[in-house]
Coordinates of C-alpha atoms in Angstrom, one line a residue:
M1 CA 50.7 -48.2 14.1
R2 CA 50.0 -49.5 10.6
I3 CA 50.5 -47.8 7.2
R4 CA 47.1 -46.6 6.2
V5 CA 45.7 -45.7 2.8
P6 CA 45.7 -41.9 3.6
D7 CA 49.5 -42.4 4.5
I8 CA 50.2 -44.0 1.2
L9 CA 48.3 -41.3 -0.7
L10 CA 50.2 -38.5 1.3
A11 CA 53.6 -40.2 0.3
A12 CA 52.5 -40.5 -3.3
S13 CA 51.4 -36.8 -3.4
C14 CA 54.8 -36.0 -2.1
G15 CA 56.6 -37.8 -5.0
V16 CA 54.2 -36.4 -7.7
M17 CA 54.5 -32.8 -6.4
T18 CA 58.4 -33.0 -6.3
G19 CA 58.4 -34.3 -9.9
L20 CA 56.2 -31.5 -11.1
A21 CA 58.6 -28.9 -9.6
F22 CA 61.1 -29.7 -12.4
P23 CA 60.9 -28.8 -16.0
K24 CA 59.0 -29.1 -18.2
T25 CA 56.0 -28.2 -16.0
E26 CA 58.1 -25.4 -14.3
L27 CA 56.1 -25.5 -11.1
F28 CA 59.3 -24.8 -9.1
Y29 CA 57.5 -23.5 -6.1
L30 CA 56.1 -26.9 -5.4
G31 CA 59.7 -27.9 -4.3
W32 CA 59.2 -25.7 -1.2
I33 CA 56.3 -27.8 0.1
S34 CA 56.4 -31.2 -1.6
L35 CA 58.4 -32.9 1.1
V36 CA 56.2 -31.7 4.0
P37 CA 53.9 -34.9 3.9
L38 CA 56.9 -37.2 3.9
I39 CA 58.6 -35.5 6.8
Y40 CA 55.2 -35.5 8.7
L41 CA 54.9 -39.2 8.1
L42 CA 58.5 -40.3 9.1
L43 CA 58.2 -38.6 12.4
R44 CA 55.1 -40.6 13.2
M45 CA 56.1 -44.1 11.8
N46 CA 58.8 -46.6 12.7
P47 CA 61.9 -46.9 10.5
A48 CA 60.6 -49.9 8.5
Q49 CA 57.2 -48.2 7.7
S50 CA 59.0 -44.9 6.9
F51 CA 61.3 -46.8 4.4
V52 CA 58.2 -48.1 2.6
L53 CA 56.6 -44.7 2.5
G54 CA 59.9 -43.1 1.2
L55 CA 60.2 -45.7 -1.4
I56 CA 56.5 -45.0 -2.6
A57 CA 57.3 -41.2 -2.6
G58 CA 60.6 -41.7 -4.4
S59 CA 59.0 -44.1 -7.0
L60 CA 56.4 -41.6 -8.0
F61 CA 59.0 -38.8 -8.0
Y62 CA 61.2 -40.6 -10.5
A63 CA 58.3 -42.0 -12.5
V64 CA 57.1 -38.5 -13.1
L65 CA 60.7 -36.9 -13.6
L66 CA 62.0 -39.6 -15.9
Y67 CA 58.8 -40.5 -17.8
W68 CA 60.8 -40.1 -21.1
I69 CA 63.3 -43.0 -20.4
P70 CA 61.3 -45.8 -22.1
A71 CA 61.3 -44.1 -25.5
V72 CA 65.1 -44.1 -25.8
P73 CA 65.9 -47.9 -25.7
M74 CA 62.6 -48.5 -27.7
H75 CA 63.4 -46.1 -30.5
Y76 CA 67.2 -46.2 -30.7
G77 CA 68.0 -49.5 -28.9
G78 CA 65.6 -51.6 -30.9
L79 CA 64.1 -53.0 -27.6
S80 CA 60.6 -54.1 -27.3
P81 CA 58.0 -51.8 -25.5
G82 CA 57.7 -54.3 -22.8
L83 CA 61.5 -54.6 -22.2
S84 CA 61.9 -50.8 -22.3
L85 CA 59.1 -50.4 -19.7
L86 CA 60.7 -53.0 -17.6
I87 CA 64.1 -51.1 -17.7
Y88 CA 62.2 -47.9 -16.7
I89 CA 60.5 -49.5 -13.7
L90 CA 63.7 -51.1 -12.5
L91 CA 65.6 -47.8 -12.7
V92 CA 62.8 -45.9 -11.0
L93 CA 62.8 -48.6 -8.2
L94 CA 66.6 -48.4 -7.8
L95 CA 66.6 -44.6 -7.5
A96 CA 63.8 -44.7 -5.1
Q97 CA 65.8 -46.5 -2.8
F98 CA 67.7 -43.2 -1.9
W99 CA 64.4 -41.8 -0.7
G100 CA 63.6 -45.0 1.2
F101 CA 66.8 -45.0 3.0
F102 CA 66.5 -41.2 3.8
A103 CA 63.2 -41.9 5.4
L104 CA 64.4 -44.9 7.3
A105 CA 67.4 -43.0 8.7
A106 CA 65.4 -39.9 9.6
S107 CA 62.8 -42.1 11.4
F108 CA 65.6 -44.1 13.1
C109 CA 67.2 -40.8 14.4
S110 CA 63.9 -39.3 15.4
R111 CA 63.4 -41.8 18.2
S112 CA 66.5 -40.7 20.2
M113 CA 67.2 -37.0 19.2
R114 CA 63.8 -35.4 18.5
K115 CA 65.0 -32.0 19.3
L116 CA 67.8 -32.1 16.8
M117 CA 65.6 -33.4 14.0
I118 CA 65.1 -30.0 12.3
L119 CA 68.8 -30.1 11.3
V120 CA 69.1 -33.8 11.0
I121 CA 66.6 -34.2 8.3
P122 CA 68.1 -31.7 5.8
L123 CA 71.6 -33.2 6.6
L124 CA 70.4 -36.6 5.8
W125 CA 68.8 -35.4 2.6
I126 CA 71.9 -33.8 1.2
S127 CA 73.9 -36.8 2.3
M128 CA 71.8 -39.0 0.1
E129 CA 71.9 -36.5 -2.8
F130 CA 75.7 -36.5 -2.4
I131 CA 75.8 -40.4 -2.4
M132 CA 73.6 -40.4 -5.6
T133 CA 76.3 -38.2 -7.3
Y134 CA 78.9 -41.0 -7.0
L135 CA 77.3 -44.3 -6.2
F136 CA 76.9 -46.8 -9.2
T137 CA 78.7 -44.4 -11.5
G138 CA 76.5 -41.5 -10.2
F139 CA 73.2 -40.0 -11.3
P140 CA 72.6 -36.6 -9.8
W141 CA 69.5 -35.9 -11.9
G142 CA 66.6 -34.6 -9.9
L143 CA 68.5 -33.1 -6.9
L144 CA 65.9 -31.0 -5.1
G145 CA 67.7 -27.6 -5.4
A146 CA 67.9 -28.1 -9.2
S147 CA 64.2 -27.5 -9.3
Q148 CA 64.8 -23.8 -8.7
Y149 CA 66.8 -22.8 -11.8
K150 CA 64.2 -20.1 -12.6
N151 CA 64.5 -18.8 -8.9
I152 CA 67.3 -16.5 -9.8
C153 CA 67.6 -14.8 -6.5
F154 CA 67.7 -18.0 -4.5
I155 CA 70.2 -20.0 -6.6
Q156 CA 72.9 -17.4 -6.0
F157 CA 73.7 -19.2 -2.8
S158 CA 75.0 -22.2 -4.9
S159 CA 78.2 -20.2 -5.6
I160 CA 79.1 -21.1 -2.0
T161 CA 77.7 -24.5 -1.4
G162 CA 76.8 -25.8 -4.8
V163 CA 73.4 -27.1 -5.6
Y164 CA 73.4 -29.3 -2.5
G165 CA 73.1 -26.1 -0.4
L166 CA 69.9 -25.1 -2.0
S167 CA 68.4 -28.6 -1.2
F168 CA 69.6 -28.1 2.3
I169 CA 67.8 -24.8 2.7
M170 CA 64.6 -26.2 1.1
V171 CA 64.4 -29.3 3.2
L172 CA 65.3 -27.2 6.4
F173 CA 62.4 -24.9 5.6
Q174 CA 60.0 -27.8 5.2
S175 CA 61.2 -29.3 8.5
L176 CA 60.5 -26.0 10.3
I177 CA 57.0 -26.1 8.9
V178 CA 56.2 -29.6 10.1
F179 CA 57.8 -29.0 13.6
A180 CA 55.7 -25.8 13.7
T181 CA 52.5 -28.0 13.7
K182 CA 53.9 -30.0 16.6
T183 CA 54.7 -27.3 19.1
K184 CA 52.9 -24.5 20.9
K185 CA 55.5 -22.0 19.5
K186 CA 54.0 -22.2 16.1
F187 CA 54.5 -18.4 15.4
V188 CA 58.1 -18.6 16.3
Y189 CA 58.8 -21.6 13.9
I190 CA 56.9 -20.1 11.0
S191 CA 58.5 -16.7 11.5
L192 CA 61.9 -18.3 11.6
S193 CA 61.3 -20.2 8.4
L194 CA 59.9 -17.2 6.6
L195 CA 62.8 -14.9 7.7
M196 CA 65.3 -17.5 6.6
I197 CA 63.8 -17.7 3.1
L198 CA 63.6 -14.0 2.8
A199 CA 67.2 -13.6 3.9
F200 CA 68.5 -16.0 1.3
H201 CA 66.4 -14.5 -1.4
F202 CA 67.5 -11.0 -0.4
G203 CA 71.0 -11.9 -0.4
G204 CA 70.8 -13.4 -3.8
F205 CA 69.0 -10.1 -5.0
L206 CA 72.0 -8.1 -3.8
S207 CA 74.4 -10.5 -5.6
L208 CA 72.5 -9.8 -8.9
K209 CA 73.2 -6.1 -8.4
E210 CA 77.0 -6.7 -8.6
P211 CA 78.4 -5.6 -12.0
V212 CA 79.2 -8.4 -14.5
P213 CA 82.9 -8.2 -15.5
S214 CA 83.1 -6.4 -18.9
E215 CA 87.0 -6.7 -19.8
D216 CA 88.0 -8.8 -22.6
T217 CA 84.5 -9.3 -24.0
F218 CA 84.3 -11.1 -27.3
T219 CA 81.6 -12.7 -29.6
A220 CA 80.9 -16.5 -29.6
A221 CA 78.5 -18.5 -31.7
L222 CA 76.6 -21.7 -31.2
I223 CA 75.8 -23.7 -34.2
Q224 CA 72.6 -25.9 -34.1
G225 CA 72.4 -27.9 -37.3
N226 CA 69.4 -30.0 -36.2
T227 CA 71.0 -33.4 -37.2
P228 CA 68.4 -36.1 -36.2
S229 CA 69.8 -38.7 -33.7
S230 CA 68.3 -41.4 -35.9
T231 CA 71.0 -40.6 -38.5
D232 CA 73.4 -43.5 -39.1
F233 CA 76.5 -42.0 -40.7
S234 CA 77.8 -45.5 -41.4
T235 CA 75.0 -46.5 -43.7
Q236 CA 73.7 -43.3 -45.3
P237 CA 75.2 -42.2 -48.6
F238 CA 78.2 -40.0 -48.2
E239 CA 76.5 -37.2 -50.3
K240 CA 73.9 -36.8 -47.5
T241 CA 76.7 -36.7 -44.8
Y242 CA 78.6 -34.1 -46.9
E243 CA 75.4 -32.0 -47.2
M244 CA 75.1 -32.0 -43.4
F245 CA 78.7 -30.9 -43.0
Q246 CA 78.2 -28.1 -45.5
K247 CA 75.0 -27.0 -43.6
H248 CA 77.1 -26.5 -40.4
L249 CA 79.9 -24.8 -42.3
N250 CA 77.3 -22.4 -43.9
L251 CA 75.9 -21.6 -40.5
S252 CA 79.4 -21.0 -39.2
H253 CA 80.1 -18.6 -42.2
L254 CA 76.8 -16.7 -41.2
A255 CA 78.0 -16.5 -37.6
Y256 CA 81.4 -15.2 -38.6
E257 CA 79.8 -12.5 -40.8
N258 CA 77.8 -11.4 -37.7
G259 CA 81.0 -11.0 -35.7
A260 CA 81.7 -14.4 -34.2
E261 CA 85.3 -15.1 -33.2
L262 CA 84.8 -18.3 -31.4
I263 CA 82.3 -20.8 -33.1
I264 CA 81.0 -23.9 -31.4
W265 CA 79.7 -27.0 -33.0
P266 CA 77.6 -29.6 -30.9
E267 CA 78.5 -33.1 -30.0
L268 CA 78.7 -35.5 -32.9
S269 CA 76.5 -33.4 -35.2
V270 CA 78.6 -34.4 -38.1
P271 CA 81.1 -37.3 -38.2
L272 CA 84.4 -35.6 -37.5
C273 CA 87.7 -37.4 -36.5
F274 CA 91.1 -35.6 -36.6
S275 CA 93.0 -38.8 -35.7
C276 CA 91.4 -40.9 -38.5
Q277 CA 93.0 -41.5 -41.9
F278 CA 89.8 -42.3 -43.9
Q279 CA 89.6 -39.7 -46.7
P280 CA 86.3 -38.1 -45.9
F281 CA 87.5 -37.3 -42.4
I282 CA 90.7 -35.9 -43.8
D283 CA 88.8 -33.7 -46.2
F284 CA 86.4 -32.4 -43.4
S285 CA 89.4 -31.6 -41.2
E286 CA 91.2 -29.7 -44.1
Q287 CA 88.0 -27.7 -44.8
L288 CA 87.7 -26.8 -41.2
S289 CA 91.4 -25.8 -40.9
R290 CA 91.0 -23.6 -44.0
F291 CA 87.8 -21.9 -42.6
S292 CA 89.7 -21.2 -39.3
Q293 CA 92.8 -19.8 -41.2
Q294 CA 90.8 -17.7 -43.6
T295 CA 88.5 -16.2 -41.0
G296 CA 90.7 -16.1 -38.0
C297 CA 88.1 -17.9 -35.8
T298 CA 88.6 -20.5 -33.3
L299 CA 86.5 -23.6 -33.6
L300 CA 85.3 -26.0 -30.8
L301 CA 84.1 -29.1 -32.5
G302 CA 82.5 -32.3 -31.2
T303 CA 84.4 -35.3 -32.6
S304 CA 85.0 -39.0 -32.3
E305 CA 88.7 -39.7 -31.9
T306 CA 90.7 -42.9 -32.1
A307 CA 93.9 -44.0 -30.4
Y308 CA 95.9 -47.3 -30.5
A309 CA 97.1 -49.4 -27.5
L310 CA 98.3 -52.8 -27.0
E311 CA 94.9 -54.1 -26.3
G312 CA 93.5 -52.7 -29.6
P313 CA 91.9 -49.4 -30.8
L314 CA 90.5 -46.9 -28.2
F315 CA 87.5 -44.7 -29.1
Y316 CA 86.9 -41.3 -27.5
N317 CA 84.0 -38.9 -27.3
A318 CA 86.0 -35.6 -27.8
A319 CA 86.0 -31.8 -28.0
I320 CA 88.7 -30.5 -30.4
C321 CA 89.6 -26.9 -30.4
L322 CA 91.0 -25.7 -33.7
S323 CA 92.8 -22.3 -33.7
P324 CA 94.3 -20.4 -36.6
D325 CA 97.6 -19.7 -34.6
R326 CA 98.3 -22.8 -32.6
P327 CA 98.1 -26.7 -32.8
F328 CA 94.6 -28.1 -31.9
S329 CA 93.8 -29.1 -28.4
H330 CA 91.6 -31.8 -27.2
Y331 CA 89.5 -32.9 -24.2
Y332 CA 88.3 -36.5 -23.9
K333 CA 85.0 -37.1 -22.1
Q334 CA 85.6 -38.8 -18.7
H335 CA 82.2 -39.5 -17.4
L336 CA 80.6 -41.6 -20.0
V337 CA 76.9 -42.5 -20.1
P338 CA 76.3 -45.9 -18.6
F339 CA 74.5 -48.3 -21.0
G340 CA 74.8 -45.7 -23.7
E341 CA 78.4 -45.2 -24.2
Y342 CA 79.7 -48.1 -22.4
T343 CA 78.6 -51.1 -20.3
P344 CA 79.5 -50.7 -16.6
Y345 CA 80.2 -53.7 -14.5
K346 CA 80.6 -55.9 -17.5
K347 CA 80.8 -59.1 -15.5
I348 CA 77.2 -58.5 -14.2
F349 CA 75.6 -56.8 -17.3
S350 CA 77.4 -58.5 -20.2
F351 CA 74.0 -60.2 -21.1
I352 CA 72.6 -56.9 -22.2
S353 CA 74.5 -57.0 -25.5
K354 CA 72.2 -60.0 -26.4
F355 CA 69.2 -57.7 -26.5
T356 CA 70.7 -54.5 -28.2
H357 CA 73.8 -53.4 -30.1
A358 CA 73.1 -49.8 -29.5
I359 CA 75.5 -49.6 -26.5
G360 CA 78.9 -48.0 -27.5
E361 CA 82.3 -49.1 -26.1
L362 CA 84.0 -45.8 -25.6
T363 CA 87.0 -45.3 -23.5
P364 CA 86.8 -42.6 -20.8
G365 CA 89.3 -39.8 -20.8
K366 CA 91.7 -39.7 -17.9
N367 CA 92.7 -36.1 -17.7
Y368 CA 91.2 -32.6 -17.4
S369 CA 92.5 -30.3 -20.1
L370 CA 91.7 -26.7 -21.1
H371 CA 91.6 -25.2 -24.5
E372 CA 92.5 -21.6 -25.4
F373 CA 90.9 -18.8 -27.3
K374 CA 93.2 -15.8 -27.9
G375 CA 95.1 -16.8 -24.8
I376 CA 91.9 -17.2 -22.7
P377 CA 91.7 -20.7 -21.2
F378 CA 88.2 -22.4 -21.2
G379 CA 86.8 -25.8 -20.3
S380 CA 84.4 -28.1 -22.3
P381 CA 82.5 -30.6 -20.3
I382 CA 80.8 -32.9 -22.7
C383 CA 76.9 -33.7 -22.7
Y384 CA 76.2 -35.8 -19.5
E385 CA 79.2 -34.5 -17.6
I386 CA 77.4 -31.1 -17.0
I387 CA 75.1 -32.8 -14.5
F388 CA 78.0 -33.4 -12.1
P389 CA 78.9 -30.3 -10.0
P390 CA 82.2 -31.8 -8.6
L391 CA 83.5 -32.6 -12.1
V392 CA 82.6 -29.2 -13.7
R393 CA 84.0 -27.1 -10.9
K394 CA 87.6 -28.6 -11.7
F395 CA 87.7 -26.7 -15.0
P396 CA 87.6 -23.2 -13.3
K397 CA 89.9 -24.3 -10.6
M398 CA 92.4 -25.3 -13.3
G399 CA 92.0 -21.8 -14.8
A400 CA 89.1 -21.9 -17.1
E401 CA 87.7 -18.4 -17.6
F402 CA 84.4 -19.5 -19.2
L403 CA 82.7 -22.9 -19.9
V404 CA 81.5 -24.5 -23.1
T405 CA 79.3 -27.6 -23.1
I406 CA 78.5 -29.5 -26.3
T407 CA 75.6 -32.1 -26.3
N408 CA 73.2 -34.2 -28.3
D409 CA 69.7 -34.3 -26.7
G410 CA 68.0 -35.4 -30.0
W411 CA 67.4 -38.8 -28.4
Y412 CA 64.6 -37.4 -26.2
G413 CA 62.5 -35.7 -28.8
T414 CA 60.3 -32.9 -27.4
S415 CA 60.0 -34.5 -23.9
A416 CA 61.1 -32.9 -20.7
A417 CA 64.6 -34.4 -20.8
P418 CA 66.2 -31.6 -23.1
Y419 CA 64.6 -29.0 -20.7
Q420 CA 65.8 -30.8 -17.6
H421 CA 69.4 -31.2 -19.0
F422 CA 69.5 -27.5 -20.0
S423 CA 68.4 -26.4 -16.7
L424 CA 71.2 -28.1 -14.9
A425 CA 73.8 -26.0 -17.0
V426 CA 72.3 -23.0 -15.3
F427 CA 73.6 -24.2 -11.9
R428 CA 77.1 -24.9 -13.2
A429 CA 77.2 -21.3 -14.4
V430 CA 76.2 -19.9 -11.0
E431 CA 78.3 -22.3 -8.9
N432 CA 81.5 -21.2 -10.7
R433 CA 80.5 -17.6 -11.8
R434 CA 81.2 -18.3 -15.4
Y435 CA 79.5 -17.7 -18.6
L436 CA 78.3 -21.0 -19.9
L437 CA 77.8 -21.7 -23.7
R438 CA 75.8 -24.8 -24.6
A439 CA 75.6 -26.1 -28.1
A440 CA 73.1 -28.9 -28.7
T441 CA 72.7 -30.8 -31.9
T442 CA 68.9 -30.5 -32.0
G443 CA 68.5 -28.0 -29.1
I444 CA 68.2 -26.6 -26.6
S445 CA 71.3 -24.4 -27.3
G446 CA 71.9 -21.4 -25.2
V447 CA 74.0 -19.0 -23.3
V448 CA 73.9 -18.6 -19.4
D449 CA 75.6 -15.6 -17.7
P450 CA 77.6 -16.1 -14.4
Y451 CA 74.4 -15.3 -12.3
G452 CA 72.1 -17.9 -14.0
R453 CA 70.3 -15.5 -16.3
I454 CA 69.6 -17.1 -19.6
I455 CA 70.8 -14.6 -22.2
A456 CA 69.8 -16.6 -25.3
K457 CA 68.1 -19.9 -26.0
S458 CA 67.2 -21.7 -29.1
E459 CA 63.9 -23.8 -29.8
L460 CA 64.1 -27.6 -30.1
H461 CA 64.5 -29.2 -33.6
T462 CA 65.4 -25.9 -35.4
Q463 CA 68.3 -25.1 -37.6
T464 CA 69.9 -21.9 -36.3
F465 CA 72.9 -20.2 -34.8
I466 CA 73.2 -17.9 -31.8
N467 CA 75.7 -15.1 -31.6
T468 CA 76.4 -13.7 -28.2
E469 CA 78.9 -11.5 -26.3
I470 CA 80.6 -13.1 -23.2
T471 CA 83.3 -12.0 -20.8
P472 CA 85.8 -14.2 -19.2
N473 CA 86.2 -14.3 -15.4
R474 CA 89.3 -15.2 -13.6
S475 CA 88.1 -15.1 -10.0
L476 CA 87.0 -18.3 -8.2
T477 CA 84.0 -18.8 -6.2
F478 CA 84.0 -20.5 -2.7
Y479 CA 82.4 -23.5 -4.4
S480 CA 85.1 -23.6 -7.2
K481 CA 87.9 -23.4 -4.7
Y482 CA 86.7 -25.7 -2.0
G483 CA 84.1 -28.0 -3.5
D484 CA 81.6 -30.0 -1.5
I485 CA 82.3 -29.0 2.0
L486 CA 78.5 -28.8 3.0
P487 CA 77.5 -32.3 1.7
C488 CA 80.8 -33.9 3.0
T489 CA 80.1 -32.4 6.4
G490 CA 76.5 -33.4 6.1
L491 CA 77.5 -37.0 5.3
T492 CA 80.0 -37.0 8.4
L493 CA 77.4 -35.6 10.8
S494 CA 74.6 -37.9 9.4
A495 CA 76.9 -41.0 10.1
A496 CA 77.6 -39.6 13.6
F497 CA 73.9 -39.1 14.2
L498 CA 73.1 -42.6 13.2
I499 CA 75.8 -44.1 15.4
L500 CA 74.6 -42.0 18.2
S501 CA 71.0 -43.1 17.8
F502 CA 72.0 -46.7 17.7
I503 CA 74.0 -46.4 20.8
R504 CA 71.2 -44.6 22.6
R505 CA 68.6 -47.2 21.5
K506 CA 70.9 -50.0 22.6
N507 CA 71.4 -48.4 26.0
E508 CA 67.4 -47.9 26.3
R509 CA 66.9 -51.7 25.7
K510 CA 69.4 -52.5 28.4
R511 CA 67.6 -50.2 30.9
R512 CA 64.3 -51.8 30.3
P513 CA 65.0 -55.1 31.9
E514 CA 66.7 -53.4 34.8
A515 CA 63.6 -51.1 35.4
K516 CA 61.4 -54.3 35.4
K517 CA 63.5 -55.9 37.9
N518 CA 63.5 -52.8 40.2
R519 CA 59.6 -52.6 40.0
S520 CA 59.4 -56.3 40.9

């Protein structure tokens, strides 16, 4: 059987629908049906054909999801439109490989274990999502379950399995729908799939009825100074930089006057460095220390810190916590943005520096560390780190009773990127049953409660502050305690299914010549 034009169109529609399930279009319900065409096709096609169709679907998915990518290197990296577009196409094709290999593996297994495919397909899918989280520095942006951040009842299940469990249920549902079309027991399959979805949503509904902890409630504030990402602090007049600093400090005074006890500044919204001896940095540090002492407020600040080693100076993207009654604490960002904050695999990609000087050379932090607010420990994953479920869960496991993330999404303008990035923070709150505070330089700043409900949210490119009451939580979810048991199990079972399929197909090939001899 050859790949026909209708097959290509079906695969393409699969990718487009899945992309539209994510912000900013918010058509999250498409995520429940978007993979049906691809599953239908891979059960009909051979593995090679399935790989091609998976590649087509994946390419369209990432093309829709990440349409905002070319603008970043073009506007901030100084690259030409043609080169920026080439980078975008190469990234889309690279990420689409995961869809291609999913389709190939599913088609390969379907030849020898047809009856098990209802379970094999979702297991293979979450295995690919889990590999995406780690392979080539990791990029778990666009996991299927993450399209459901507004489906509050359903996402409660992620406190047990992480977002991967949501993807598993969604793909399992679509597998049941496809198999319902291929059997006489259509009513049984459709009823089973609908009952499963109702059960998970009802379970989530019951979880939402549980009372939110109310002990030790306090008021926190998010400062959004709306500093443009195009700002070059090294070249602009110091008076302009000082004006930006004062703007953030004035917003902090307003937040304090409205009851804030913990005040959070975004990532790199003003140039702060507590380890630098340059006089403006010292002046800023002294003013912030004075504000903390006079008001009694704790400040969490996005800063750039410097350390010195034998090989030379080391530069860190940091979150510094400044308290009136204790020495400041720090957390250094561990998972840096590839080709933004550092160059991965330098031996291979060293040539990129010839085209742009916009790539930083930051040093990743090596340790998880917590801050304290009035004796309450909390974690502060920085920017890009919030998209990694395994990384964020380690903060509550260490004892963090709420989470704060600081970020700068100004690079992406009003595209879907800030909305997609914000939506991922919702899952980290639910997975760990923690309040999550998000301070963004140009927005979206916001507060998410332990059940994924968005309590407050700012608009993009506005100067504002958000005061909110939050409550610490000491209890650990199953996911916080034990992590990615489901995707690890899925990866193990997927490998076993592939090996078993290979053995069965090999044995079948051996039997064919013997059968021919017996006939003759």
